[in-house]
Coordinates of C-alpha atoms and ligand atoms in Angstrom, one line a residue:
X247 CA 13.0 -2.0 13.8
X248 CA 10.5 -3.3 16.6
X249 CA 9.0 -0.3 18.5
X250 CA 6.4 -1.3 21.3
X251 CA 3.0 -2.2 20.3
X252 CA 4.3 -1.9 16.4
X253 CA 5.4 -5.0 14.5
X254 CA 5.1 -7.1 17.0
X255 CA 1.7 -6.7 18.2
X256 CA 0.3 -7.5 13.9
X257 CA -1.6 -10.6 14.2
X258 CA -1.9 -13.2 11.6
X259 CA -5.2 -13.8 9.7
X260 CA -4.8 -17.6 9.3
X261 CA -7.0 -17.7 5.9
X262 CA -4.0 -15.1 4.7
X263 CA -1.4 -16.7 5.4
X264 CA -1.8 -19.4 2.7
X265 CA -3.2 -19.3 -1.1
X266 CA -6.9 -19.2 -1.1
X267 CA -9.1 -22.4 -1.3
X268 CA -9.9 -22.5 -4.4
X269 CA -13.7 -21.2 -5.1
X270 CA -16.5 -23.5 -6.9
X271 CA -17.8 -23.4 -10.3
X272 CA -21.4 -24.3 -10.9
X273 CA -23.6 -25.3 -13.8
X274 CA -26.5 -23.1 -13.8
X275 CA -29.9 -24.7 -14.4
X276 CA -32.2 -21.4 -16.1
X277 CA -32.0 -20.9 -19.5
X278 CA -30.0 -17.5 -20.5
X279 CA -29.1 -18.0 -24.4
X280 CA -28.1 -20.5 -26.7
X281 CA -24.9 -21.7 -24.7
X282 CA -24.1 -23.8 -21.4
X283 CA -23.8 -21.4 -18.5
X284 CA -21.2 -21.8 -15.7
X285 CA -20.2 -19.5 -12.8
X286 CA -17.3 -19.3 -10.4
X287 CA -18.7 -17.9 -7.1
X288 CA -15.9 -15.9 -6.0
X289 CA -18.6 -14.4 -3.9
X290 CA -18.2 -17.1 -1.8
X291 CA -14.7 -16.5 -0.4
X292 CA -14.8 -16.6 3.2
X293 CA -14.0 -13.5 4.3
X294 CA -16.4 -10.3 4.9
X295 CA -19.3 -11.5 2.5
X296 CA -16.5 -12.6 -0.4
X297 CA -15.9 -11.0 -3.5
X298 CA -12.5 -10.5 -6.1
X299 CA -11.7 -7.7 -3.3
X300 CA -10.8 -10.6 -0.9
X301 CA -8.9 -12.7 -3.4
X302 CA -6.8 -9.1 -3.9
X303 CA -6.7 -8.0 0.0
X304 CA -4.9 -11.3 0.5
X305 CA -2.2 -10.6 -2.2
X306 CA -2.0 -7.0 -0.4
X307 CA -1.8 -9.0 3.0
X308 CA 1.7 -11.5 2.6
X309 CA 3.6 -7.9 1.5
X310 CA 1.9 -5.5 4.4
X311 CA 3.7 -8.8 6.8
X312 CA 6.7 -8.0 5.5
X313 CA 7.1 -4.6 5.9
X314 CA 6.2 -2.7 9.7
X315 CA 3.2 -0.9 8.5
X316 CA 1.1 0.2 11.4
X317 CA -1.8 2.2 9.4
X318 CA -3.4 0.7 6.3
X319 CA -4.8 3.7 4.0
X320 CA -7.0 2.9 1.0
X321 CA -9.4 5.0 -1.1
X322 CA -12.6 4.6 -2.1
X323 CA -16.6 5.0 -2.4
X324 CA -19.6 5.0 0.2
X325 CA -20.3 1.6 -1.9
X326 CA -16.6 0.5 -1.9
X327 CA -16.5 -3.5 -1.4
X328 CA -12.9 -3.2 -1.6
X329 CA -12.9 -0.3 1.4
X330 CA -15.2 -2.7 3.3
X331 CA -13.0 -5.8 3.3
X332 CA -10.0 -3.8 3.6
X333 CA -11.4 -2.0 6.9
X334 CA -11.9 -5.4 8.1
X335 CA -8.4 -7.2 7.1
X336 CA -6.5 -4.2 9.4
X337 CA -8.8 -4.6 12.6
X338 CA -8.4 -8.5 12.3
X339 CA -4.5 -7.6 12.1
X340 CA -5.0 -5.0 14.7
X341 CA -3.9 -2.2 12.5
X342 CA -5.3 1.3 12.0
X343 CA -7.2 1.6 9.0
X344 CA -7.4 5.2 7.3
X345 CA -9.8 5.1 4.3
X346 CA -10.4 8.7 2.0
X347 CA -13.5 8.6 0.4
X348 CA -15.1 11.3 -1.8
X349 CA -17.6 13.6 0.0
X350 CA -19.9 13.9 -2.7
X351 CA -22.1 10.9 -2.1
X352 CA -22.5 10.5 1.5
X353 CA -25.5 8.0 1.6
X354 CA -25.0 5.4 4.4
X355 CA -24.7 2.2 2.7
X356 CA -24.3 -1.4 4.0
X357 CA -20.4 -1.0 3.3
X358 CA -20.1 2.0 4.8
X359 CA -21.7 0.8 7.9
X360 CA -19.6 -2.4 7.8
X361 CA -16.2 0.1 7.4
X362 CA -17.5 2.0 10.7
X363 CA -17.9 -0.7 12.5
X364 CA -14.3 -2.0 11.6
X365 CA -13.0 1.3 13.4
X366 CA -11.5 3.1 10.7
X367 CA -11.0 6.6 10.1
X368 CA -13.1 8.1 7.3
X369 CA -11.7 11.0 6.3
X370 CA -14.1 12.8 2.9
X371 CA -12.9 15.3 0.3
X372 CA -13.6 16.7 -2.7
X373 CA -13.0 14.3 -5.7
X374 CA -10.9 16.3 -7.2
X375 CA -8.5 16.8 -4.3
X376 CA -8.3 13.0 -3.5
X377 CA -4.4 12.6 -4.6
X378 CA -3.5 15.4 -2.3
X379 CA -5.7 14.6 0.2
X380 CA -4.0 10.8 0.3
X381 CA -0.2 12.5 -0.2
X382 CA -1.3 14.7 3.1
X383 CA -2.2 12.3 5.0
X384 CA 0.7 10.0 4.1
X385 CA 2.9 12.6 5.4
X386 CA 1.5 13.3 8.3
X387 CA 1.3 10.1 9.3
X388 CA 5.2 9.6 8.6
X389 CA 5.8 12.6 10.6
X390 CA 4.4 11.4 13.5
X391 CA 6.9 8.2 13.0
X392 CA 4.3 5.6 11.9
X393 CA 4.5 3.7 9.1
X394 CA 1.6 4.3 6.2
X395 CA 0.9 1.1 3.7
X396 CA -1.2 2.9 0.9
X397 CA -3.5 0.4 -1.1
X398 CA -4.6 2.0 -4.5
X399 CA -8.3 2.3 -4.7
X400 CA -10.3 -1.2 -5.7
X401 CA -7.3 -3.2 -4.9
X402 CA -5.5 -1.9 -8.5
X403 CA -1.9 -2.6 -8.7
X404 CA 0.8 -5.7 -8.9
X405 CA -0.6 -7.5 -6.0
X406 CA -4.4 -7.3 -7.2
X407 CA -3.5 -8.6 -10.7
X408 CA -1.1 -11.6 -9.3
X409 CA -4.0 -12.5 -7.3
X410 CA -6.3 -13.3 -10.5
X411 CA -2.8 -14.6 -12.6
X412 CA -3.7 -17.1 -9.9
X413 CA -7.3 -17.5 -10.5
X414 CA -6.7 -18.0 -13.8
X415 CA -4.7 -21.0 -12.8
X416 CA -7.1 -22.5 -10.8
X417 CA -9.8 -22.5 -13.5
X418 CA -7.2 -24.5 -15.7
X419 CA -7.2 -27.0 -12.8
X420 CA -10.8 -26.7 -12.4
X421 CA -11.3 -27.4 -16.3
X422 CA -8.8 -30.0 -16.3
X423 CA -10.5 -31.8 -13.1
X424 CA -14.0 -31.7 -14.9
X425 CA -12.8 -32.7 -18.4
X426 CA -14.3 -29.1 -19.3
X427 CA -13.0 -26.4 -21.7
X428 CA -14.4 -22.7 -21.1
X429 CA -14.3 -21.1 -24.4
X430 CA -15.4 -17.5 -22.7
X431 CA -14.5 -16.1 -19.5
X432 CA -17.0 -13.4 -18.8
X433 CA -16.6 -10.6 -15.8
X434 CA -17.6 -7.5 -14.6
X435 CA -14.1 -5.1 -15.3
X436 CA -14.3 -1.8 -12.9
X437 CA -10.8 -0.8 -12.1
X438 CA -9.2 -3.4 -14.5
X439 CA -7.0 -5.7 -12.1
X440 CA -9.3 -8.5 -12.4
X441 CA -9.3 -8.4 -16.2
X442 CA -5.8 -7.5 -15.9
X443 CA -4.7 -10.7 -14.3
X444 CA -6.9 -13.2 -16.1
X445 CA -5.4 -11.8 -19.3
X446 CA -1.6 -11.9 -18.1
X447 CA -2.7 -15.7 -16.4
X448 CA -3.9 -16.6 -20.5
X449 CA -0.9 -15.1 -22.0
X450 CA 1.9 -17.0 -19.8
X451 CA -0.2 -20.2 -20.5
X452 CA 0.0 -19.6 -24.1
X453 CA -3.7 -20.6 -24.0
X454 CA -5.2 -19.5 -27.5
X455 CA -8.6 -21.2 -27.2
X456 CA -10.9 -19.2 -25.1
X457 CA -11.7 -15.2 -25.2
X458 CA -11.6 -13.2 -21.6
X459 CA -14.5 -10.7 -22.1
X460 CA -14.5 -8.0 -19.3
X461 CA -17.9 -5.9 -19.2
X462 CA -16.9 -2.7 -18.2
X463 CA -19.6 -1.3 -15.8
X464 CA -18.7 2.3 -15.9
X465 CA -15.1 3.5 -18.7
X466 CA -15.3 3.9 -22.2
X467 CA -13.0 1.6 -24.2
X468 CA -10.5 4.1 -24.8
X469 CA -10.0 4.6 -20.7
X470 CA -10.2 1.0 -19.5
X471 CA -8.2 -1.0 -22.2
X472 CA -5.1 1.4 -21.4
X473 CA -5.6 0.8 -17.9
X474 CA -5.8 -3.0 -18.1
X475 CA -3.1 -2.8 -20.5
X476 CA -1.0 -0.7 -18.5
X477 CA -1.4 -3.1 -15.3
X478 CA -0.6 -6.0 -18.0
X479 CA 2.4 -4.2 -18.7
X480 CA 3.4 -3.9 -15.3
X481 CA 3.2 -6.9 -14.5
X482 CA 4.8 -9.0 -17.4
X483 CA 7.5 -6.7 -17.3
X484 CA 10.4 -7.9 -19.6
X485 CA 8.1 -10.7 -21.1
X486 CA 5.6 -8.0 -22.1
X487 CA 6.7 -7.0 -25.8
X488 CA 7.0 -11.0 -26.4
X489 CA 3.5 -12.1 -24.9
X490 CA 0.9 -9.2 -25.3
X491 CA -1.7 -9.2 -27.8
X492 CA -3.7 -6.8 -28.6
X493 CA -6.7 -9.3 -29.6
X494 CA -6.6 -10.7 -26.4
X495 CA -7.8 -8.1 -24.6
X496 CA -11.8 -8.1 -25.0
X497 CA -12.9 -4.7 -23.1
X498 CA -16.4 -4.6 -23.7
X499 CA -17.8 -0.9 -23.0
X500 CA -21.1 -1.2 -24.8
X501 CA -23.3 -2.3 -21.4
X502 CA -22.6 0.8 -19.6
X503 CA -26.4 1.8 -19.5
X504 CA -25.0 5.1 -18.9
X505 CA -22.2 4.6 -16.5
X506 CA -21.1 3.5 -12.9
X507 CA -24.3 2.4 -10.8
X508 CA -26.6 3.3 -13.3
X509 CA -28.7 0.2 -14.5
X510 CA -31.9 -0.7 -16.4
X511 CA -35.3 -2.6 -15.9
X512 CA -33.2 -5.6 -17.9
X513 CA -30.4 -5.6 -15.3
X514 CA -33.4 -5.9 -12.6
X515 CA -35.2 -8.4 -14.3
X516 CA -32.3 -10.5 -14.9
X517 CA -31.3 -10.1 -11.1
X518 CA -34.9 -11.4 -9.7
X519 CA -34.5 -14.5 -12.4
X520 CA -31.0 -15.6 -11.6
X521 CA -31.8 -15.4 -7.3
X522 CA -35.1 -17.3 -7.9
X523 CA -33.6 -20.1 -10.2
X524 CA -30.2 -20.1 -8.7
X525 CA -30.5 -18.7 -5.5
X526 CA -27.6 -16.4 -6.4
X527 CA -27.5 -12.8 -5.4
X528 CA -26.2 -10.4 -8.0
X529 CA -25.9 -6.4 -7.5
X530 CA -27.0 -3.5 -9.9
X531 CA -23.4 -1.7 -10.0
X532 CA -21.1 -4.8 -11.3
X533 CA -22.5 -8.4 -11.4
X534 CA -25.4 -7.8 -12.3
X535 CA -25.3 -5.5 -14.8
X536 CA -22.4 -7.4 -16.5
X537 CA -24.2 -10.7 -16.3
X538 CA -26.8 -9.1 -18.0
X539 CA -24.1 -7.5 -20.6
X540 CA -22.8 -11.3 -21.1
X541 CA -26.5 -12.2 -22.4
X542 CA -27.0 -9.0 -24.7
X543 CA -23.4 -9.8 -26.1
X544 CA -23.5 -13.4 -26.7
X545 CA -26.9 -12.9 -28.6
X546 CA -25.8 -9.9 -30.6
X547 CA -23.4 -11.6 -31.8
X548 CA -25.2 -14.7 -32.3
X549 CA -22.6 -17.0 -30.0
X550 CA -24.1 -20.6 -29.6
X551 CA -23.1 -23.7 -28.2
X552 CA -20.3 -22.8 -26.1
X553 CA -19.3 -23.7 -22.7
X554 CA -19.5 -19.9 -20.8
X555 CA -17.5 -19.0 -17.4
X556 CA -18.8 -16.2 -15.7
X557 CA -17.4 -15.2 -12.6
X558 CA -19.2 -13.4 -9.7
X559 CA -16.6 -11.4 -7.8
X560 CA -19.0 -10.2 -4.8
X561 CA -20.8 -7.3 -3.9
X562 CA -22.9 -9.1 -1.1
X563 CA -23.7 -6.0 0.8
X564 CA -24.9 -3.8 -2.6
X565 CA -27.9 -6.6 -3.3
X566 CA -29.2 -5.8 -0.2
X567 CA -28.9 -2.3 -0.4
X568 CA -31.5 -2.1 -3.5
X569 CA -33.6 -4.4 -1.4
X570 CA -34.0 -2.0 1.7
X571 CA -34.9 0.4 -0.9
X572 CA -37.8 -1.0 -2.2
Ligands
PLP105 C1 -14.5 -4.0 -7.3 C2 -15.6 -4.9 -8.6 C3 -15.6 -5.7 -9.5 C4 -14.6 -5.0 -10.4 O1 -13.3 -5.5 -10.2 P1 -11.8 -4.6 -10.5 O2 -10.8 -5.5 -10.5 O3 -12.0 -3.5 -10.4 O4 -12.2 -4.6 -12.3 C5 -16.2 -6.6 -10.2 N1 -17.1 -7.1 -9.4 C6 -17.5 -6.6 -8.1 C7 -18.4 -7.1 -7.3 C8 -16.2 -5.8 -7.4 O5 -16.5 -5.3 -6.0

């Protein structure tokens, strides 16, 4: 097993060796509707500008450490927070990193620059050829006697889901300590692993007293729900039929605002307001868009006097992309 320069030389990341520390939950100062608003700061996880992709990466890290991996492969766009964190993780472990990325949009954003800086190989291909490019590259590495570990784009998969089951339990512990109960949990839903993990956490806890609402940033409800549901099925396995309930899966597609990466002036205004009032940066693709979507969702349904938790899922470099363009 132990080839020179292989398994033995893999470096540890101390932060990922055990469970990540709890991220803070803070009450917001400003008024965002007739409810009490709290924010869980997953953007403050202390690795590579934080975010939900760090929770997921830490779960994959522990799996990779059990293998003889010498190259980590993944997939993502030029703006991908996931690719930034995986490339940083690979560099920290002393492993090679190979990122497959669609060639359609090559604008060099902060996340693109960081991935390059961590020494990852970025291979571009037409978005329609991604699946075969990944398979071809994996086979090529194996033919060279290398041992690739592939992480699905966005950190999707069992480990990604598991990391947010743990985050759900973390929220429950924080509620108990604070003597508080969140009636709603909102977050940006993309590939759906974050939502799948939170919903599994809720189903396993048997907690009927709250709603978890994923604000879709791209997918329509039909596709989005199916992907989240598949991840829930994969995670709960034999317990799926007993535990799953259709009404626990709230995937809201009314605030996609034209699709992935699109946003409106209302989103921009909300971002400015939260930055000025709370000192918390949000981006237009995920967090700012979902925060805006949450306020519109609550208002349109006349929801009042509830405790609302919003999970800030990260994306700090995207905040600066927008700032740099002004
Ligand atoms: C990836 C990402 C999301 C979406 O998370 P999923 O688990 O893919 O649904 C939300 N916010 C930020 C900042 C992200 O990078």
